[in-house]
Structures are given as structure tokens and as C-alpha cells.
XYZ file of C-alpha atoms in Angstrom:
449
model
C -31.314 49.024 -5.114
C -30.361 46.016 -6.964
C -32.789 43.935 -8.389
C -33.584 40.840 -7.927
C -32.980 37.673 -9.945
C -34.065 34.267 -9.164
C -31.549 33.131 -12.097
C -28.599 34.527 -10.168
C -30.048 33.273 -7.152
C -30.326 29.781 -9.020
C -26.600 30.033 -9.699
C -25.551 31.291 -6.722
C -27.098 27.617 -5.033
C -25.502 25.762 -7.538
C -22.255 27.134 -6.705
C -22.590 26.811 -2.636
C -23.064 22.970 -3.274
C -19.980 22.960 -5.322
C -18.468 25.081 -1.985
C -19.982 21.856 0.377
C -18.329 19.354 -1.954
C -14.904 19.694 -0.120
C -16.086 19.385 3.548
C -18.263 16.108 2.105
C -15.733 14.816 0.201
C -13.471 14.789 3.537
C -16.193 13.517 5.511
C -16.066 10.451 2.643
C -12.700 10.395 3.093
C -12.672 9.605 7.078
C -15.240 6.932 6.262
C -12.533 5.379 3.757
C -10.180 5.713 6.744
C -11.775 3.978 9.822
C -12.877 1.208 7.321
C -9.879 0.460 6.446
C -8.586 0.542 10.091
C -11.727 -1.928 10.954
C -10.315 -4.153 7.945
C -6.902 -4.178 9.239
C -8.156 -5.209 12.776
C -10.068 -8.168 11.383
C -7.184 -9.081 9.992
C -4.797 -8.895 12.644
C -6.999 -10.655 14.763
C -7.375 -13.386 12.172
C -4.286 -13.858 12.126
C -2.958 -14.200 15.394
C -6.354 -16.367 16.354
C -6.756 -18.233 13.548
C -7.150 -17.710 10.149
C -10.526 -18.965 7.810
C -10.916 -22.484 8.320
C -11.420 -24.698 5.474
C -11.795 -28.672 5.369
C -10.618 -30.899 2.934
C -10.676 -34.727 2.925
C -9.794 -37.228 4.347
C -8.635 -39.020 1.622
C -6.602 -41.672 0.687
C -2.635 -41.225 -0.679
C -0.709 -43.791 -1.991
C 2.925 -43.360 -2.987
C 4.065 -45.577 -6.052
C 6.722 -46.417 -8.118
C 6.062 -46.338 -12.050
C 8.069 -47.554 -15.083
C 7.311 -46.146 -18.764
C 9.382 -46.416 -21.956
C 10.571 -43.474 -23.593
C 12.785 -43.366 -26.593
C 16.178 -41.644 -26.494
C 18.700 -40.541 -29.321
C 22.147 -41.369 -29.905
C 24.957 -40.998 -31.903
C 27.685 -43.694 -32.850
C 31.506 -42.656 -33.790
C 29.945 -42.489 -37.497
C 27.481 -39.695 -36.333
C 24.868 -41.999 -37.554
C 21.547 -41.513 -34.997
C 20.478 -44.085 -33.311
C 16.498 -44.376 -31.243
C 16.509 -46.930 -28.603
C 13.578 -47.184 -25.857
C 15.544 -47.204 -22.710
C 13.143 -48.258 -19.191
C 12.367 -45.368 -16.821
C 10.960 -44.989 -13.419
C 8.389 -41.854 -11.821
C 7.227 -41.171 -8.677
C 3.545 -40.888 -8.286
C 1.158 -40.024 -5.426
C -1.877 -41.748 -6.056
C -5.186 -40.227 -4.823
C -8.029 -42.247 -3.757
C -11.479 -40.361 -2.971
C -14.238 -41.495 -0.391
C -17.564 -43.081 -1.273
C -19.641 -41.329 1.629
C -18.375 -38.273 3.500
C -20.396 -37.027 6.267
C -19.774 -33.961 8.041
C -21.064 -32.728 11.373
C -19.990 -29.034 13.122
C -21.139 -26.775 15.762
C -19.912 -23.280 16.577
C -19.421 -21.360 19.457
C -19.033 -17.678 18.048
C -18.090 -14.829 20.100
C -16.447 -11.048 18.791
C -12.680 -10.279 19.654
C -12.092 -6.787 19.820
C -9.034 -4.837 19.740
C -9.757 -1.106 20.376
C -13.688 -0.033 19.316
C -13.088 -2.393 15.870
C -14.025 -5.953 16.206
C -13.877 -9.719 14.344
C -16.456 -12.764 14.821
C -14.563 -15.512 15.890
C -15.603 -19.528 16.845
C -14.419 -22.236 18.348
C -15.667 -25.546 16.783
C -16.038 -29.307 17.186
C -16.167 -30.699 13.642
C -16.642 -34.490 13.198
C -16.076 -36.444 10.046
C -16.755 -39.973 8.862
C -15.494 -41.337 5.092
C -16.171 -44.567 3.614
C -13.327 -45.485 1.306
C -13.634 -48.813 -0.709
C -11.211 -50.785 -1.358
C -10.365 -49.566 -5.623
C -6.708 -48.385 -4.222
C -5.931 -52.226 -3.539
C -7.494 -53.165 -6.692
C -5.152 -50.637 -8.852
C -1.898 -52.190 -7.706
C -3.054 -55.692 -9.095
C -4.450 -53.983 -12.375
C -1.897 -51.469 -13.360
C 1.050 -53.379 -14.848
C 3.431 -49.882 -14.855
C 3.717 -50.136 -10.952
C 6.879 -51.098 -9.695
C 6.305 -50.673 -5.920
C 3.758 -49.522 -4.037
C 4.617 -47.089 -0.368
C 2.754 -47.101 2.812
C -0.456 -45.631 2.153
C -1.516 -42.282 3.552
C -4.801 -40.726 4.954
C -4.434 -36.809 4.296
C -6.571 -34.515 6.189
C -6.215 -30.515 5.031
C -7.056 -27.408 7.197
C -6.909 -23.993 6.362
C -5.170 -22.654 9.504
C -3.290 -25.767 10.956
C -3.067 -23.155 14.231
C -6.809 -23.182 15.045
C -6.126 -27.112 16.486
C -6.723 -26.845 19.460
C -5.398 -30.791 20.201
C -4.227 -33.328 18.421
C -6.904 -34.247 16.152
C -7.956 -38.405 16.307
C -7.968 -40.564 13.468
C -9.965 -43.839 14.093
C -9.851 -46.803 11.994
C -12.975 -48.949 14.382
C -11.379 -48.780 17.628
C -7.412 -48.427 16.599
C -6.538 -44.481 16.422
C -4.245 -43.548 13.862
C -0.618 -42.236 14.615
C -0.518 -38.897 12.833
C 3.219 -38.188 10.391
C 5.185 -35.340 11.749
C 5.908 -32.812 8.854
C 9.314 -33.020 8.366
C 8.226 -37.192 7.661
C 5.672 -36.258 4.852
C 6.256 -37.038 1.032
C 7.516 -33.133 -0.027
C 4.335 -32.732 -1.988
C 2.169 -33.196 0.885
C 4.442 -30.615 3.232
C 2.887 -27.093 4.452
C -0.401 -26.322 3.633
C -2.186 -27.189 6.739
C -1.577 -31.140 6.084
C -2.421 -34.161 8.712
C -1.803 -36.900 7.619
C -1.630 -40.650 9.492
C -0.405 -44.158 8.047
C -2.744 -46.840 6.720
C -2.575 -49.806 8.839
C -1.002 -52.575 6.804
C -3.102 -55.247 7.477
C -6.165 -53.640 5.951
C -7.752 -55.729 3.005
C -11.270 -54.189 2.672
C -13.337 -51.079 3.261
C -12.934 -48.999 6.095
C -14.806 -46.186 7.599
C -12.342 -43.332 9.222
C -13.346 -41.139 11.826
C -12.198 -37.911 12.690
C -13.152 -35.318 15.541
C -11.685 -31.885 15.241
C -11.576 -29.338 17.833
C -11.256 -26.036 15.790
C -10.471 -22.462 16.183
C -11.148 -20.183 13.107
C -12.650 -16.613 12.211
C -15.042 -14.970 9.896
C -16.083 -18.377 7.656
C -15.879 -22.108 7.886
C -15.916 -24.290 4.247
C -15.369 -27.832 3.742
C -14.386 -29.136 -0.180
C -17.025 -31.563 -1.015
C -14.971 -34.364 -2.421
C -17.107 -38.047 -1.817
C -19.003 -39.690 -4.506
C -21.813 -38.699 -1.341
C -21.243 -35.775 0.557
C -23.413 -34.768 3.437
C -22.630 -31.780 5.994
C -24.777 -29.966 8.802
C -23.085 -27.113 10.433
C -24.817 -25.454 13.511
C -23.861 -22.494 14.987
C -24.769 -19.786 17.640
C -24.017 -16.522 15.275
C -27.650 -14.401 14.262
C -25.940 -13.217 10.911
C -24.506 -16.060 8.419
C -24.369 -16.081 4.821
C -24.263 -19.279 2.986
C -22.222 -19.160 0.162
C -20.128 -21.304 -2.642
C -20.773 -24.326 -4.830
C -24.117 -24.620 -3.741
C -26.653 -23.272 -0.931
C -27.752 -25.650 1.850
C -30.468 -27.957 0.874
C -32.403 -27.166 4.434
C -31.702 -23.669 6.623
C -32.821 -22.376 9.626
C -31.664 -18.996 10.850
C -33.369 -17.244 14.134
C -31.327 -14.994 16.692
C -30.385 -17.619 18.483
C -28.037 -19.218 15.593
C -28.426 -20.998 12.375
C -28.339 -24.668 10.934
C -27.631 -25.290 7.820
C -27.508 -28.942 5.813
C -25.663 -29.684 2.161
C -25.948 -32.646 0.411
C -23.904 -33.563 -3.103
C -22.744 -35.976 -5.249
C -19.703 -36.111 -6.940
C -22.075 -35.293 -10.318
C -23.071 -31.775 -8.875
C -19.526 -31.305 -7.696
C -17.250 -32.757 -10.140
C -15.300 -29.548 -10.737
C -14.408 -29.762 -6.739
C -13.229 -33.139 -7.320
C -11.108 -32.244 -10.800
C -9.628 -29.468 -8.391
C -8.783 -31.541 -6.069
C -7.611 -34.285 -8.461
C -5.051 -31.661 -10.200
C -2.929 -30.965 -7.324
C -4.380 -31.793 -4.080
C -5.114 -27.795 -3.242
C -7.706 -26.579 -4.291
C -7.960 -22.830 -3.439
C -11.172 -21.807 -5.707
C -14.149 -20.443 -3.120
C -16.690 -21.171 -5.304
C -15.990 -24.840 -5.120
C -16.738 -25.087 -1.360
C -19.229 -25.407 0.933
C -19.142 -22.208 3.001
C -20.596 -20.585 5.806
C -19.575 -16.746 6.619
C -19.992 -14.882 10.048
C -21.153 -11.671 8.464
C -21.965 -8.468 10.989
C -24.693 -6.895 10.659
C -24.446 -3.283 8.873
C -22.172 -1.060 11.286
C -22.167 2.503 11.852
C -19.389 3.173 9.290
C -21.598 1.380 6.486
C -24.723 2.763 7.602
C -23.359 6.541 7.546
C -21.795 5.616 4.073
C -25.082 5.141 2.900
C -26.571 7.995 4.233
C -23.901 10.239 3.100
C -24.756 9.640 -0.305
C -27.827 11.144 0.071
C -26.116 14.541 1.708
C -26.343 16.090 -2.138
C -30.044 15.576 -2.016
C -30.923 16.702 2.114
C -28.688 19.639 0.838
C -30.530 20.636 -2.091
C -33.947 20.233 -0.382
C -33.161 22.316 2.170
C -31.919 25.137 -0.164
C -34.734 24.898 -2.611
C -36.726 25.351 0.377
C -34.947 28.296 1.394
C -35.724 29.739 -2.263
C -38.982 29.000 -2.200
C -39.605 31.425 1.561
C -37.246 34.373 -0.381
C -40.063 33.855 -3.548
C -43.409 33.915 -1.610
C -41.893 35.751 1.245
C -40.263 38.384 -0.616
C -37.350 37.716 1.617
C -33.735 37.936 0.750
C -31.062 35.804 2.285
C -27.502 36.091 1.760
C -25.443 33.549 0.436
C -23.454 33.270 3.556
C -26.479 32.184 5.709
C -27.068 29.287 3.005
C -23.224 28.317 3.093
C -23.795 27.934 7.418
C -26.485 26.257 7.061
C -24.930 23.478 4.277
C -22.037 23.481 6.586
C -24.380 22.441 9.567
C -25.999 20.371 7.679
C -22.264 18.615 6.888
C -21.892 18.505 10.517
C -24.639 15.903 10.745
C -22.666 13.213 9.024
C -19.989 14.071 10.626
C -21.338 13.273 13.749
C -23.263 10.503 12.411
C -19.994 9.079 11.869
C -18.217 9.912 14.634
C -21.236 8.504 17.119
C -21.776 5.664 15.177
C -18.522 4.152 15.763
C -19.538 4.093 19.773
C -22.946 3.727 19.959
C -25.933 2.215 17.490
C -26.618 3.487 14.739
C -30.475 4.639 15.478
C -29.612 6.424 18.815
C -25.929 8.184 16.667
C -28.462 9.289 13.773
C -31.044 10.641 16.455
C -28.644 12.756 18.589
C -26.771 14.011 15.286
C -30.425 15.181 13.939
C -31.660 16.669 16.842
C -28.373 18.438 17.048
C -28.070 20.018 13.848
C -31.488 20.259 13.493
C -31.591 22.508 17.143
C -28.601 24.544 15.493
C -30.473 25.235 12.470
C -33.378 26.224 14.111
C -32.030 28.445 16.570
C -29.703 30.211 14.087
C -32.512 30.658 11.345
C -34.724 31.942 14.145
C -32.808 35.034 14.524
C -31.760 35.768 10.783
C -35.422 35.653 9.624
C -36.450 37.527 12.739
C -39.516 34.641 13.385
C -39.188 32.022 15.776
C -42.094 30.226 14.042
C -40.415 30.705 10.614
C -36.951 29.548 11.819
C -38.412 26.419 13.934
C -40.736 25.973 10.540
C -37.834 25.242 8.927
C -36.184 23.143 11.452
C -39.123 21.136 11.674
C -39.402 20.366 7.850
C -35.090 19.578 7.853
C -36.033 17.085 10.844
C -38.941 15.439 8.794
C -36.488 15.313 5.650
C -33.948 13.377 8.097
C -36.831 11.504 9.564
C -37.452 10.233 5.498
C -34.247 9.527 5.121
C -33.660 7.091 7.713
C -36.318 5.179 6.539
C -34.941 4.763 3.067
C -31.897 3.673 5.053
C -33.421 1.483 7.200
C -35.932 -0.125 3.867
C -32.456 -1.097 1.847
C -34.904 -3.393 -0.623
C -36.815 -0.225 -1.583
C -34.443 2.589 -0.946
C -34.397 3.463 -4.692
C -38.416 3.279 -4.900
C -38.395 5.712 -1.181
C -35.804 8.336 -2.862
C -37.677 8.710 -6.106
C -40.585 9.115 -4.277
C -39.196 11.684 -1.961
C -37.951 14.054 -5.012
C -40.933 13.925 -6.687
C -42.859 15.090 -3.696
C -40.522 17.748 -3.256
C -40.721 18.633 -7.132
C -44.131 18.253 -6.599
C -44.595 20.433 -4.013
C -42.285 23.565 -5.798
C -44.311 23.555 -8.608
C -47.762 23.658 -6.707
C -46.693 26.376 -4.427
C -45.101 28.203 -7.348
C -47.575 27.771 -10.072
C -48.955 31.703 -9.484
C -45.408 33.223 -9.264
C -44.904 35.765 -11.821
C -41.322 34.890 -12.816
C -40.749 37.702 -15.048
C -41.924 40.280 -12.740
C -39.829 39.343 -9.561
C -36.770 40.365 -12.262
C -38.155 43.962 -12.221
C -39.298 44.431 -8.471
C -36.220 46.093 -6.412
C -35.243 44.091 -3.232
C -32.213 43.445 -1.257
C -28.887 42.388 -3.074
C -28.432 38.857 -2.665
């Protein structure tokens, strides 16, 4: 009879996890898939809903005519050079920033779904009041270079100009503004989410605008702090936000029934926001903004992600544990009963997977472990001839999956859980084989494995 070797039993394990690579790999693979399918629904939705909403102003525009002197070259019939300053005029749009801007939201979130794949979604009533002074009179009469000064502008940007759910109202006291239609804006100011209403002419001071927004958007909601004083408080009914940008909110409150969150700057701490928005009048940096996302909470997909990573290690386990029954046992089993086993063993995250995309997560990894686990203990039953040997087994796989979950469930000290967990195990194969004469199991005859 051949003997028996626990190196080329060793290296026969080694190579059966290289064998459950492929079917793990592919199970990796679906994951891949149906997250990228949830990622295209969010953004389908998004866009035919509305897109991220992000706020910007208002602020003050003011089209004007400049001259300069610049020096041109010419040449005479003599081909002598002449310089000469000759008078030209640019067009400038002027940008005048608010002393105080205070910003006040509340959303009503809800989840649009589009198959089993789904995207948090809000409606909003945003309301903002800026304080401009009056420094964009003042320039005209200080800056000698202006020619001619245009009817000024107060510019108001969205992300998503399709989330509006009405006209929004700009109020001067009790006058509301007539908004510009976009084919009437200055070119600069066209596309881009842009409203944008006429100064009345007759204003010779500081004014306070007003402006009440009723908003659609998805996923976040950011506003560009761009006052001298910025204050914002955004309230909302979603369990799950994450606050995120320039800076945190100074005061938070999150609970399941929504959150609140308050930001106050200066134009100190946000002076990069206002150089942004200086430059251009865009300003499409994120980490410039005030934000607020509607995250989900960990899915099924995610969850099973993160368990599959441990498959390697529930695999190996489970096979040293195997080796260990053949060593004190003195039982041989063939390579073929440890490839089923892997493979039901695959089937678990499989399932995982596939349940977890239909029900929660807890009651998908419970009916996937009691499954395989049943499987394994049935089938083991009869090839070690024991029922209490083969449900011995399936009892320590459905303690290893019970260990598991709770590193998945403890993300903060997963790492601290899984170390833990393999040195138990190593632990536990060196106590139960400190006795084992190694060399002499090389010389005993047993069954081929």
C-alpha cells in the first residue's frame, strides 16, 4: 500500500485552492458586474430626475466698457518703424461678492428605483438671503478706464437647472425681480445652470436679495461659500449623510430620523472658493464646497465583497481542519472530497450574493450558511461513515461563518478580529499536534491519498 505523506498531502491542499481560484475569481467577477449595473442605474436616474445640485451665489454682475492704451507698430513708405499708442476698448464683466450670505434648506429624501437597483433622491426648499454693499457703485466713480457701465446683473448658479421645480423668486424688499431668458444673457453667463435677473436702476445703496428655491436633486447637495460671511443650515430626513468638502459643519446632529447640519465661514477660511469663483465664474473643484451626500448604507453587493475576501481564509481553515482528523484519526480522504467541499463552500458566496441583492444582508448570509453548512454536513456524514464526525465538522464551518460575520459586521476592528481568528486556529494546530510523530506517519502504510 502506498504510504503516507503529510508533505504530499500539504501540496495536494495547496493545489485544490489554486483549483477554487477560478470559481472565486468568477464569483468576484459577478460582484464587478451588478455593481456596475447599480452604478449605471444611479446614474440614469440622476439624470432623468435631476442631476447633483450645487448652489452658487447670488452675486452681483456688472457689464462695462474699458479703454487701455497699447502701442502698435508701423511702417512709413521709407520702411522706417514707427510706435504710436493708439486708444482701445474691452469688454469686462465685473463681479461683485456679498457681505453676508445666509443659507437655509430642508430635504425631503425618498429612493427611486428602477428594477431591484436604487438612487436617494430629494426634493428641497432652499432659501437664501445676501447683503451686497454698495462698492460696485463706488468702482464706476473711481476707475477712470470705464467708458460705460451696462445694466447690472444678479447671477444665481445651479447645478441641474432641471431640478426647478418653479420659477425661482428674486426679491429686492417687496419688488420681485424679473428673471433674463437665456438667449438675453451676456454669452459668458449662457448654459451652466445660470438665473440671472436685472438690478433695478434706481438702487443707490445696499440691498438685501432674497431668494426661495424649490429644488429637485439626487445623491448630494453643495453650496460655494462665496460672502465675506457665509452661514448655511441644511436639514434633512435621510439616516445616512456624509458631510464633506471645504470644511465640516461647525454643529451636527444625525439620528434615524434625519440630520442637521450648520457651516459657518469667512471669506479668510474660504478664500480659495472665492479666487475660484473670481477666475471664471465656475468653479467646478468639490473640495471648495460645502457638501452634504445621501450615502446608503453598505448593500448586499458591498457587504458580500467584503466577505469574499475572506473565502481564501474560511477555505483554508476548513481544509487544515480536514488534515488535522486524517493526522489524529488516521483517516484518509481523497482529494476529490476536499475539492466538493471548497466548491460548496464557493457556493456560499455565491448565494450570499445572489440573496443579498433581494433581501438584507443578515437574513442572505444566514440562509446561505445554514445551506452550505447543511450540505457539508450531510455529505461529510456519509464519507467519514459518522454522523457525529460529519455534523462535528459542520458545526465548527458554521462557527467559522458565525466569526466571520462579526468581523464583517465590526468594520473598525476587522483587521484586529482576523488576526485574532488565525492565530487561534494556528494556535489550536500546534496544540493538538504537538505529540504527532511527523517522521513516523511517513513510514506507516495507509490509504493512497
Amino acid at each position: 500500500m502506498a504510504s503516507y505523506s503529510p508533505l504530499r498531502k500539504i501540496l495536494m491542499i495547496c493545489g485544490l485552492m489554486l483549483v477554487l481560484v477560478g470559481p472565486l475569481l468568477m464569483i468576484q467577477v459577478k460582484i464587478d458586474e451588478r455593481q456596475n449595473r447599480a452604478r449605471l442605474v444611479s446614474y440614469e436616474i440622476s439624470n432623468q430626475f435631476a442631476k447633483e445640485q450645487t448652489l452658487v451665489g447670488p452675486l452681483l454682475m456688472v457689464p462695462r466698457v474699458r479703454e487701455y492704451w497699447a502701442t502698435e507698430s508701423t511702417r512709413d513708405a521709407t520702411e522706417e518703424e514707427a510706435v504710436s499708442p493708439r486708444r482701445k476698448l474691452r469688454r469686462d464683466l465685473d463681479r461683485y461678492l456679498p457681505d453676508t450670505l445666509d443659507i437655509q434648506g430642508n430635504l425631503q429624501s425618498r429612493m427611486l428605483y428602477r428594477g431591484i437597483y436604487g438612487t436617494p433622491v430629494y426634493q428641497s426648499v432652499i432659501e437664501l438671503e445676501a447683503r451686497f454693499p454698495t462698492e460696485w457703485l463706488q468702482a464706476a466713480k473711481a476707475d477712470a478706464s470705464i467708458v460705460s457701465s451696462g445694466t447690472p446683473l444678479l447671477v444665481f448658479r445651479v447645478g441641474d437647472l432641471r431640478g426647478l421645480v418653479e420659477r425661482p423668486a428674486l426679491r429686492i424688499g417687496e419688488r420681485t425681480l424679473p428673471l433674463v431668458e437665456p438667449a438675453s444673457m451676456p454669452s459668458v453667463l449662457q448654459g451652466g445652470g445660470v438665473v440671472a435677473a436685472p438690478l433695478p436702476e434706481d438702487l443707490s445703496g445696499p440691498f438685501t436679495v432674497r431668494l426661495r428655491l424649490n429644488l429637485n436633486g439626487s445623491t448630494s447637495l453643495a453650496a460655494l461659500p462665496m460672502a465675506k460671511e457665509t452661514r448655511m443650515t441644511l436639514r434633512g430626513d435621510w439616516p445616512h449623510p456624509s458631510f464633506s468638502g471645504l470644511m465640516l459643519p461647525a454643529e451636527r446632529e444625525v439620528s434615524e430620523d434625519g440630520f442637521i447640519g450648520r457651516w459657518q465661514t469667512n471669506s479668510l477660511a474660504a478664500s480659495s472658493a472665492i479666487d475660484c469663483l473670481q477666475s471664471d465664474g465656475h468653479c467646478r473643484d468639490d473640495s471648495q464646497l460645502l457638501r452634504v451626500d445621501l450615502v446608503q448604507p453598505v448593500t448586499g453587493l458591498l457587504s458580500s465583497e467584503r466577505a469574499l475576501k475572506y473565502s481564501f481564509l474560511i477555505v483554508g481553515l476548513t481544509f487544515a481542519a480536514f488534515f488535522l482528523f486524517e493526522v489524529m484519526r488516521r483517516v484518509a480522504m481523497h482529494p476529490m472530497q476536499y475539492l466538493l467541499v471548497g466548491l460548496a463552500l464557493a457556493m456560499f458566496y455565491l448565494l450570499l450574493v445572489a440573496l443579498g441583492e433581494h433581501v438584507d444582508f443578515v437574513w442572505a448570509y444566514v440562509s446561505g450558511a445554514v445551506a452550505c453548512v447543511g450540505l457539508i454536513g450531510v455529505y461529510l456524514s456519509a464519507v467519514l461513515k459518522s454522523k457525529l464526525a460529519g455534523w462535528g465538522f459542520a458545526l465548527a464551518q458554521l462557527i467559522v461563518l458565525g466569526l466571520l460575520f462579526g468581523i464583517l459586521m465590526a468594520e473598525d476592528y476587522a483587521l484586529l478580529m482576523g488576526s485574532l481568528l488565525l492565530f487561534a486556529a494556528l494556535a489550536a494546530v500546534m496544540i493538538l499536534t504537538r505529540r504527532v510523530d511527523w517522521h513516523g506517519l511517513a513510514q506507516r502504510g495507509g490509504t493512497s491519498s
